[in-house]
Coordinates of C-alpha atoms in Angstrom, one line a residue:
M35 CA -134.6 -226.9 125.9
P36 CA -134.1 -228.9 122.6
R37 CA -132.1 -227.3 120.0
L38 CA -135.0 -227.1 117.5
A39 CA -137.2 -225.3 120.1
I40 CA -134.4 -222.8 120.7
M41 CA -134.1 -222.1 116.9
I42 CA -137.9 -221.7 116.5
N43 CA -138.1 -219.4 119.5
A44 CA -135.3 -217.3 118.1
A45 CA -137.0 -217.2 114.7
R46 CA -140.2 -216.0 116.3
T47 CA -138.4 -213.1 118.0
L48 CA -136.6 -212.1 114.9
C49 CA -139.8 -212.2 112.8
R50 CA -141.5 -209.9 115.2
L51 CA -138.7 -207.4 115.1
L52 CA -138.4 -207.8 111.2
A53 CA -134.8 -208.7 111.7
S54 CA -132.8 -209.6 108.6
A55 CA -130.5 -212.1 110.3
C56 CA -131.1 -215.8 109.9
L57 CA -131.6 -218.6 112.5
V58 CA -127.9 -219.4 112.6
A59 CA -125.4 -216.6 112.0
A60 CA -122.4 -217.6 109.9
G61 CA -120.1 -216.3 112.6
A62 CA -121.5 -218.7 115.2
L63 CA -120.5 -221.7 113.2
P64 CA -117.5 -223.8 114.2
A65 CA -114.3 -222.8 112.4
A66 CA -114.2 -226.1 110.4
A67 CA -117.7 -225.5 109.2
Q68 CA -116.9 -221.9 108.2
S69 CA -113.9 -223.1 106.2
T70 CA -116.1 -225.3 104.0
M71 CA -119.0 -222.8 103.7
P72 CA -119.4 -221.5 100.2
D73 CA -119.3 -217.8 99.6
V74 CA -122.7 -216.1 99.8
D75 CA -122.1 -214.6 96.3
D76 CA -121.9 -218.2 95.0
I77 CA -124.9 -219.5 97.0
I78 CA -127.4 -217.0 95.5
K79 CA -127.2 -214.7 92.5
A80 CA -129.8 -212.1 91.5
E81 CA -130.5 -210.4 88.2
V82 CA -133.3 -208.1 86.8
L83 CA -135.5 -209.2 83.9
T84 CA -136.6 -205.9 82.4
G85 CA -139.9 -207.1 81.1
W86 CA -142.6 -204.9 79.4
Q87 CA -144.9 -202.0 79.8
T88 CA -148.4 -203.0 80.7
R89 CA -151.7 -201.6 79.3
T90 CA -152.3 -199.6 82.5
G91 CA -148.9 -197.8 82.2
T92 CA -147.1 -199.9 84.9
H93 CA -144.0 -201.9 84.0
M94 CA -143.8 -205.6 84.7
A95 CA -140.2 -206.6 85.4
A96 CA -138.8 -209.4 87.6
L97 CA -136.1 -210.5 89.9
R98 CA -134.5 -213.9 89.0
L99 CA -132.8 -215.5 92.0
T100 CA -130.6 -218.5 91.3
L101 CA -129.4 -220.8 94.1
M102 CA -126.7 -223.4 94.4
P103 CA -128.0 -227.0 94.3
G104 CA -129.4 -228.0 97.7
W105 CA -130.0 -224.5 98.9
K106 CA -133.3 -222.7 99.3
T107 CA -134.7 -219.3 100.3
Y108 CA -137.9 -218.1 101.8
W109 CA -141.4 -217.0 100.5
R110 CA -143.2 -213.9 101.6
S111 CA -144.6 -215.7 104.6
P112 CA -141.8 -218.2 105.4
G113 CA -143.4 -220.2 108.3
A114 CA -142.9 -220.2 112.0
A115 CA -139.1 -221.0 111.7
G116 CA -138.2 -218.8 108.7
I117 CA -137.2 -215.3 108.0
P118 CA -139.2 -213.2 105.4
P119 CA -137.3 -211.4 102.7
Q120 CA -136.9 -207.6 103.0
F121 CA -136.5 -205.2 100.1
N122 CA -135.0 -201.7 100.1
W123 CA -135.7 -199.8 96.9
S124 CA -134.6 -196.4 98.2
G125 CA -131.8 -196.1 95.6
S126 CA -134.2 -196.4 92.7
G127 CA -135.2 -193.6 90.3
N128 CA -138.6 -192.7 88.7
L129 CA -140.2 -195.3 91.0
K130 CA -143.6 -194.3 92.6
A131 CA -144.6 -197.8 93.8
L132 CA -143.6 -201.4 93.4
E133 CA -145.5 -204.6 94.1
V134 CA -144.0 -208.1 94.2
H135 CA -146.2 -210.8 92.7
W136 CA -145.2 -214.0 94.6
P137 CA -145.5 -217.4 92.8
A138 CA -146.8 -220.2 95.0
P139 CA -144.0 -221.6 97.2
E140 CA -142.7 -225.0 97.8
V141 CA -143.3 -226.6 101.2
F142 CA -140.2 -227.8 103.1
L143 CA -140.2 -230.0 106.3
T144 CA -137.0 -230.1 108.3
A145 CA -136.9 -231.8 111.8
G146 CA -140.6 -231.2 112.2
A147 CA -140.5 -227.5 111.3
R148 CA -142.4 -226.5 108.2
T149 CA -141.1 -223.6 106.1
L150 CA -142.2 -222.2 102.7
G151 CA -139.9 -221.0 100.0
Y152 CA -138.1 -221.7 96.8
S153 CA -135.2 -224.0 95.6
K154 CA -132.9 -223.9 92.6
Q155 CA -134.3 -220.8 90.9
V156 CA -137.3 -218.5 91.3
V157 CA -138.6 -215.6 89.2
L158 CA -140.3 -212.9 91.3
P159 CA -142.4 -210.5 89.1
V160 CA -142.2 -206.9 90.2
E161 CA -144.8 -204.5 88.9
I162 CA -143.5 -200.9 88.9
T163 CA -145.5 -197.8 88.9
P164 CA -143.2 -195.0 87.6
S165 CA -143.4 -191.4 88.9
Q166 CA -143.2 -190.2 85.3
K167 CA -144.7 -192.4 82.6
G168 CA -142.6 -193.0 79.5
Q169 CA -139.4 -192.1 81.3
T170 CA -136.5 -194.5 82.1
I171 CA -136.8 -196.3 85.4
R172 CA -133.8 -197.1 87.5
L173 CA -134.5 -200.3 89.6
R174 CA -131.8 -200.3 92.3
G175 CA -132.4 -202.5 95.3
E176 CA -130.9 -204.3 98.3
I177 CA -132.6 -207.6 99.2
N178 CA -131.9 -209.2 102.6
L179 CA -133.0 -212.8 102.9
G180 CA -132.1 -216.1 104.5
V181 CA -130.6 -219.0 102.5
C182 CA -130.6 -222.5 103.9
E183 CA -129.0 -225.9 103.3
E184 CA -128.4 -227.8 106.5
I185 CA -127.9 -224.5 108.3
C186 CA -129.2 -221.0 107.5
I187 CA -127.1 -217.9 106.9
P188 CA -128.0 -214.3 106.1
A189 CA -127.5 -213.1 102.5
T190 CA -127.7 -209.7 100.9
V191 CA -128.0 -209.3 97.1
N192 CA -128.0 -206.1 95.2
V193 CA -129.5 -205.3 91.8
D194 CA -129.2 -202.2 89.6
A195 CA -130.9 -202.0 86.2
Q196 CA -132.1 -199.4 83.8
I197 CA -135.6 -200.1 82.4
A198 CA -136.4 -198.0 79.3
G199 CA -139.1 -198.1 76.6
K200 CA -141.9 -200.5 76.2
G201 CA -139.8 -203.6 76.5
A202 CA -140.8 -207.0 75.4
S203 CA -142.9 -210.0 76.6
D204 CA -140.8 -212.4 78.7
P205 CA -141.9 -216.1 79.0
A206 CA -140.1 -216.5 82.3
I207 CA -142.1 -213.6 83.9
H208 CA -145.4 -214.9 82.3
G209 CA -144.6 -218.3 83.8
A210 CA -144.0 -216.9 87.3
L211 CA -147.3 -214.9 87.1
A212 CA -149.2 -218.0 86.1
R213 CA -147.9 -219.8 89.2
R214 CA -149.4 -217.2 91.6
P215 CA -152.1 -218.5 93.9
V216 CA -155.6 -218.2 92.4
A217 CA -157.9 -215.6 93.9
A218 CA -160.7 -216.9 96.1
S219 CA -163.3 -215.4 93.8
K220 CA -162.0 -217.4 90.9
A221 CA -161.6 -220.6 92.8
G222 CA -165.2 -221.0 93.9
V223 CA -164.5 -220.2 97.6
G224 CA -167.6 -219.3 99.6
T225 CA -167.9 -216.7 102.4
V226 CA -164.9 -217.1 104.7
T227 CA -165.6 -216.6 108.4
C228 CA -163.3 -216.4 111.4
S229 CA -163.9 -216.4 115.1
V230 CA -161.5 -215.0 117.6
T231 CA -160.8 -216.2 121.2
P232 CA -158.4 -214.6 123.7
I233 CA -155.4 -216.7 124.8
S234 CA -152.7 -215.9 127.4
D235 CA -150.3 -214.1 125.0
G236 CA -152.6 -213.0 122.1
V237 CA -155.6 -214.4 120.3
Q238 CA -156.6 -217.6 118.6
M239 CA -158.4 -217.5 115.3
T240 CA -160.5 -220.3 113.8
T241 CA -161.2 -219.8 110.1
R242 CA -163.9 -221.7 108.2
I243 CA -163.3 -221.8 104.4
P244 CA -166.1 -223.3 102.2
M245 CA -164.1 -224.8 99.3
A246 CA -163.7 -227.9 97.3
Q247 CA -160.8 -230.1 98.4
L248 CA -157.6 -229.2 96.5
G249 CA -155.7 -232.4 97.1
N250 CA -154.9 -235.2 99.6
R251 CA -152.8 -232.9 101.8
E252 CA -153.9 -229.3 102.3
I253 CA -152.1 -226.8 104.3
A254 CA -153.0 -223.2 105.2
V255 CA -150.7 -220.2 105.7
I256 CA -152.2 -217.3 107.7
E257 CA -150.8 -213.8 107.7
A258 CA -152.0 -211.2 110.3
G259 CA -151.5 -208.2 108.0
N260 CA -149.1 -206.8 110.6
P261 CA -145.5 -208.1 110.2
E262 CA -144.8 -207.6 113.9
V263 CA -147.5 -210.2 114.9
W264 CA -146.3 -213.7 115.0
V265 CA -148.7 -216.3 113.7
S266 CA -148.4 -220.0 114.5
Q267 CA -148.4 -222.9 112.0
P268 CA -152.2 -223.4 111.5
E269 CA -153.8 -226.7 112.5
V270 CA -156.0 -227.8 109.6
H271 CA -158.8 -230.3 109.2
R272 CA -161.8 -230.9 107.0
E273 CA -165.5 -230.8 107.9
G274 CA -167.0 -231.9 104.6
N275 CA -166.7 -229.1 102.1
T276 CA -165.3 -226.7 104.6
L277 CA -161.6 -226.4 105.4
V278 CA -161.1 -225.4 109.1
A279 CA -157.8 -223.7 110.1
T280 CA -156.8 -222.6 113.6
A281 CA -153.8 -220.4 114.5
D282 CA -152.5 -218.3 117.3
F283 CA -151.7 -214.6 116.8
V284 CA -149.1 -213.2 119.2
P285 CA -148.3 -209.4 119.1
P286 CA -144.9 -208.0 120.3
R287 CA -146.5 -207.0 123.6
R288 CA -148.1 -210.2 124.5
G289 CA -151.7 -210.2 125.3
A290 CA -155.1 -209.8 123.8
Y291 CA -155.5 -207.3 121.0
M292 CA -157.9 -206.2 118.3
L293 CA -157.4 -208.4 115.2
D294 CA -158.3 -206.7 111.9
R295 CA -160.1 -209.4 110.1
S296 CA -160.0 -207.5 106.8
A297 CA -156.2 -207.5 106.9
V298 CA -155.9 -211.2 107.4
R299 CA -154.5 -213.1 104.4
I300 CA -154.9 -216.9 104.0
T301 CA -153.2 -219.1 101.4
V302 CA -154.3 -222.7 101.0
L303 CA -151.7 -225.0 99.4
S304 CA -151.8 -228.5 98.0
G305 CA -148.9 -229.5 95.8
P306 CA -148.7 -227.0 92.9
M307 CA -152.2 -225.7 93.5
A308 CA -152.8 -222.6 95.7
I309 CA -155.6 -220.3 96.6
D310 CA -155.3 -216.7 97.9
I311 CA -158.0 -215.5 100.3
A312 CA -158.1 -211.8 101.4
G313 CA -159.8 -211.1 104.7
C314 CA -162.6 -213.0 106.5
Q315 CA -165.9 -212.1 108.2
G316 CA -166.8 -212.4 111.8
S317 CA -168.9 -215.3 112.9

């Protein structure tokens, strides 16, 4: 089996199990490569931007991840050969809920495999709902992610910050929020339909998205709503004003299963433009 196919198959298995390891573990590298590998603490650094209190009583903060030149890390849905970031906020205080607002990712193509993520630096806005409004929030977290140059290695970064008071507006956070995909309702997207057909190890879904063309090269990213279900890289084509995307959904126990259309999430990307579509209707 070609090396790329082995890597992709390994990534599929890891994604289904929500593993935090990357495609190639640092310990599996030749000794010479290990000796020239930079320290993970130098490859990626994390800090908390404390942000401001919103009108609804939540607090808009952010994680700023800075990478060494030439390195990248992954988006929420990293592609068939990537590993999604995982967050552990169990050490936090006065934290009832937390939502990450993901800016639209860059598209990377390596040896025919498409992945989605960020290079150089990314600001990830995090909207915090405190357990007790008006009290200090302690944002303490462990983030497991993959970082990649020519090879990929696992990385863990830790953050610990006290967030008190109303804070202040932060241009970096506002900029990241502005780069989020536009909601379908605001982008003029019509009624999105999806048909499902059983295949040998899961189901195949064909989605029809009535929308104006974003650019010369449109791609679609489809998420199942269940992180244990592997989704293939969609095949995309145009039928006039309708974008058609087809992808396979493979659950951990291979075979047909009931796909929850309301949980499906579709992101259409073309350059810096992106549209976020929540759910689809049966056709």
